[in-house]
Tab-separated table of C-alpha atoms in Angstrom:
chain	number	residue	atom	x	y	z
A	10	LEU	CA	20.682	2.270	26.035
A	11	TYR	CA	17.892	0.248	27.671
A	12	THR	CA	15.714	3.374	27.895
A	13	LEU	CA	16.188	4.045	24.193
A	14	MET	CA	15.405	0.431	23.281
A	15	SER	CA	12.277	0.579	25.440
A	16	LYS	CA	11.082	3.777	23.732
A	17	VAL	CA	11.584	2.239	20.282
A	18	LEU	CA	9.695	-0.902	21.340
A	19	HIS	CA	6.753	1.076	22.727
A	20	ALA	CA	6.619	3.311	19.653
A	21	ALA	CA	6.463	0.234	17.384
A	22	GLN	CA	3.777	-1.364	19.572
A	23	ASP	CA	1.709	1.842	19.520
A	24	THR	CA	2.058	2.056	15.740
A	25	LEU	CA	0.892	-1.525	15.227
A	26	GLY	CA	-1.978	-1.043	17.673
A	27	ASN	CA	-3.130	2.100	15.899
A	28	ALA	CA	-2.884	0.399	12.489
A	29	PHE	CA	-4.958	-2.504	13.782
A	30	HIS	CA	-7.684	-0.194	15.070
A	31	MET	CA	-7.772	1.816	11.848
A	32	LEU	CA	-8.353	-1.219	9.637
A	33	SER	CA	-11.865	-2.158	8.632
A	34	GLN	CA	-12.538	-5.883	8.488
A	35	SER	CA	-14.749	-5.438	5.440
A	36	ALA	CA	-12.006	-3.461	3.649
A	37	VAL	CA	-9.460	-6.177	4.446
A	38	ASP	CA	-11.866	-8.882	3.233
A	39	ARG	CA	-12.493	-6.938	0.006
A	40	ALA	CA	-8.753	-6.477	-0.540
A	41	MET	CA	-8.122	-10.180	-0.025
A	42	ASP	CA	-10.889	-11.083	-2.486
A	43	LEU	CA	-9.373	-8.755	-5.078
A	44	LEU	CA	-5.851	-10.092	-4.538
A	45	VAL	CA	-6.911	-13.725	-4.773
A	46	ALA	CA	-8.988	-13.187	-7.938
A	47	ALA	CA	-6.415	-11.030	-9.742
A	48	ARG	CA	-4.523	-12.215	-12.809
A	49	GLN	CA	-1.637	-9.988	-11.735
A	50	VAL	CA	-1.057	-7.613	-8.827
A	51	VAL	CA	1.239	-4.622	-9.209
A	52	CYS	CA	2.603	-3.188	-5.936
A	53	LEU	CA	3.388	0.525	-6.308
A	54	GLY	CA	4.373	3.576	-4.317
A	55	GLN	CA	6.225	6.823	-4.923
A	56	GLY	CA	9.270	8.198	-3.167
A	57	ASN	CA	9.819	6.626	0.228
A	58	HIS	CA	6.627	4.636	-0.150
A	59	SER	CA	8.180	2.733	-3.032
A	60	ALA	CA	10.179	0.946	-0.308
A	61	VAL	CA	6.892	-0.173	1.267
A	62	ALA	CA	5.646	-1.382	-2.128
A	63	LEU	CA	8.908	-3.252	-2.645
A	64	ALA	CA	8.602	-4.900	0.800
A	65	ALA	CA	5.009	-5.907	0.043
A	66	TRP	CA	6.028	-7.367	-3.319
A	67	ALA	CA	8.930	-9.246	-1.732
A	68	GLN	CA	6.623	-10.897	0.784
A	69	PHE	CA	3.715	-11.554	-1.584
A	70	SER	CA	5.980	-12.873	-4.336
A	71	THR	CA	6.919	-15.816	-2.134
A	72	THR	CA	3.311	-17.016	-2.413
A	73	SER	CA	2.536	-16.339	-6.069
A	74	PRO	CA	4.311	-15.209	-9.235
A	75	LYS	CA	1.399	-12.902	-10.066
A	76	PHE	CA	2.834	-10.152	-7.833
A	77	LYS	CA	5.025	-7.547	-9.516
A	78	THR	CA	6.576	-4.220	-8.671
A	79	ILE	CA	8.446	-1.512	-10.501
A	80	GLN	CA	10.253	1.368	-8.854
A	81	ASP	CA	10.830	3.736	-11.772
A	82	SER	CA	7.927	6.194	-12.128
A	83	HIS	CA	8.113	6.225	-15.940
A	84	LEU	CA	8.015	2.440	-16.142
A	85	GLN	CA	5.126	2.456	-13.654
A	86	THR	CA	3.160	4.487	-16.185
A	87	VAL	CA	4.026	1.957	-18.871
A	88	ILE	CA	2.880	-1.025	-16.811
A	89	LEU	CA	-0.305	0.782	-15.736
A	90	SER	CA	-1.166	1.406	-19.395
A	91	THR	CA	-1.119	-2.360	-20.044
A	92	LEU	CA	-3.508	-3.348	-17.229
A	93	SER	CA	-6.738	-5.220	-17.856
A	94	GLU	CA	-9.966	-5.697	-15.920
A	95	GLU	CA	-8.453	-8.814	-14.321
A	96	ASP	CA	-5.567	-6.869	-12.742
A	97	VAL	CA	-5.154	-5.181	-9.365
A	98	VAL	CA	-2.850	-2.398	-8.235
A	99	LEU	CA	-1.841	-2.280	-4.572
A	100	TYR	CA	-0.782	1.342	-4.157
A	101	PHE	CA	0.899	2.724	-1.031
A	102	SER	CA	0.480	6.463	-0.487
A	103	TYR	CA	0.570	8.102	2.939
A	104	SER	CA	-1.471	11.132	1.866
A	105	GLY	CA	-3.383	9.647	-1.053
A	106	ALA	CA	-3.172	13.129	-2.524
A	107	THR	CA	0.021	13.370	-4.578
A	108	HIS	CA	-0.260	14.015	-8.286
A	109	GLU	CA	1.499	10.669	-8.938
A	110	VAL	CA	-1.119	8.587	-7.130
A	111	LEU	CA	-3.962	10.581	-8.680
A	112	GLU	CA	-2.571	10.158	-12.199
A	113	ALA	CA	-2.037	6.446	-11.558
A	114	ALA	CA	-5.576	6.093	-10.212
A	115	GLU	CA	-6.977	7.717	-13.332
A	116	VAL	CA	-5.055	5.322	-15.594
A	117	ILE	CA	-6.102	2.338	-13.461
A	118	ARG	CA	-9.748	3.379	-13.717
A	119	ASN	CA	-9.521	3.959	-17.469
A	120	ARG	CA	-8.025	0.476	-17.965
A	121	GLY	CA	-10.802	-1.126	-15.888
A	122	ALA	CA	-8.345	-2.545	-13.353
A	123	ARG	CA	-8.908	-2.546	-9.596
A	124	LEU	CA	-7.172	-0.329	-7.040
A	125	ILE	CA	-6.406	-1.182	-3.426
A	126	LEU	CA	-5.185	2.005	-1.770
A	127	VAL	CA	-3.150	1.824	1.429
A	128	THR	CA	-3.191	5.290	2.983
A	129	ARG	CA	-3.458	7.192	6.238
A	130	TYR	CA	-6.498	9.263	5.305
A	131	PRO	CA	-9.948	7.795	4.569
A	132	ASN	CA	-11.091	10.824	2.568
A	133	SER	CA	-7.955	11.308	0.518
A	134	PRO	CA	-8.536	12.270	-3.118
A	135	ALA	CA	-7.247	8.894	-4.369
A	136	SER	CA	-9.731	7.001	-2.186
A	137	ALA	CA	-12.482	8.118	-4.586
A	138	TYR	CA	-10.833	5.903	-7.248
A	139	ALA	CA	-10.178	2.915	-4.982
A	140	ASP	CA	-12.128	-0.324	-4.891
A	141	THR	CA	-11.119	-0.585	-1.254
A	142	VAL	CA	-9.041	1.541	1.110
A	143	LEU	CA	-6.825	0.084	3.800
A	144	LEU	CA	-6.117	2.676	6.449
A	145	CYS	CA	-2.899	2.542	8.390
A	146	GLY	CA	0.071	4.564	9.416
A	147	PRO	CA	0.983	6.917	12.221
A	148	ASN	CA	0.489	10.638	12.198
A	149	GLU	CA	3.698	11.736	10.533
A	150	GLN	CA	5.109	15.189	10.971
A	151	PRO	CA	6.097	17.281	7.950
A	152	PHE	CA	9.378	16.043	6.422
A	153	GLN	CA	9.055	12.709	8.240
A	154	PHE	CA	8.037	10.911	5.038
A	155	GLY	CA	8.381	7.147	5.130
A	156	SER	CA	9.211	6.861	8.807
A	157	THR	CA	10.010	3.463	10.255
A	158	ALA	CA	6.635	3.548	12.021
A	159	ALA	CA	4.849	4.007	8.694
A	160	LEU	CA	6.874	1.178	7.197
A	161	VAL	CA	6.007	-1.137	10.094
A	162	ALA	CA	2.314	-0.258	9.968
A	163	SER	CA	2.069	-0.783	6.196
A	164	ALA	CA	3.989	-4.028	5.824
A	165	PRO	CA	1.718	-6.977	5.029
A	166	PRO	CA	1.985	-9.723	7.630
A	167	LYS	CA	3.119	-13.114	6.375
A	168	ALA	CA	0.026	-14.810	7.789
A	169	VAL	CA	-2.146	-12.989	5.238
A	170	MET	CA	-0.048	-13.990	2.311
A	171	ARG	CA	-0.850	-17.643	1.889
A	172	MET	CA	-2.842	-17.504	-1.332
């Protein structure tokens, strides 16, 4: 049991270390500026990444009522269609290439809102729509969507959330 616990600990430490080294300080600063200035921030993700968006909303919502989330994909489209230039979407997508994130990014752009994309790949198709891209996440294998390591690497630390 100790060996298993040790492996889990080292995997989590490696994941956090990799996420730290992938992040750009200027991208983090830009994201913080956008979050602070926003009238409302909508935390979104699809599939297993909706759990990451929900965790982000749960932590951010303790600092400000301007943070919102919605899990249903149809209602996400509704809320995106009501965005204004003062709004920000914090979108979690491992690949940044699903049709859901690309459709959302198009709506966000058309509404004049801002997009913070949290993804694993800097050159993902959705990054072309983003105002800033926060890179994080381990290299997941096929069918390993939403692994615990990805969840750990994507979760916003509480120290950043004092707005």
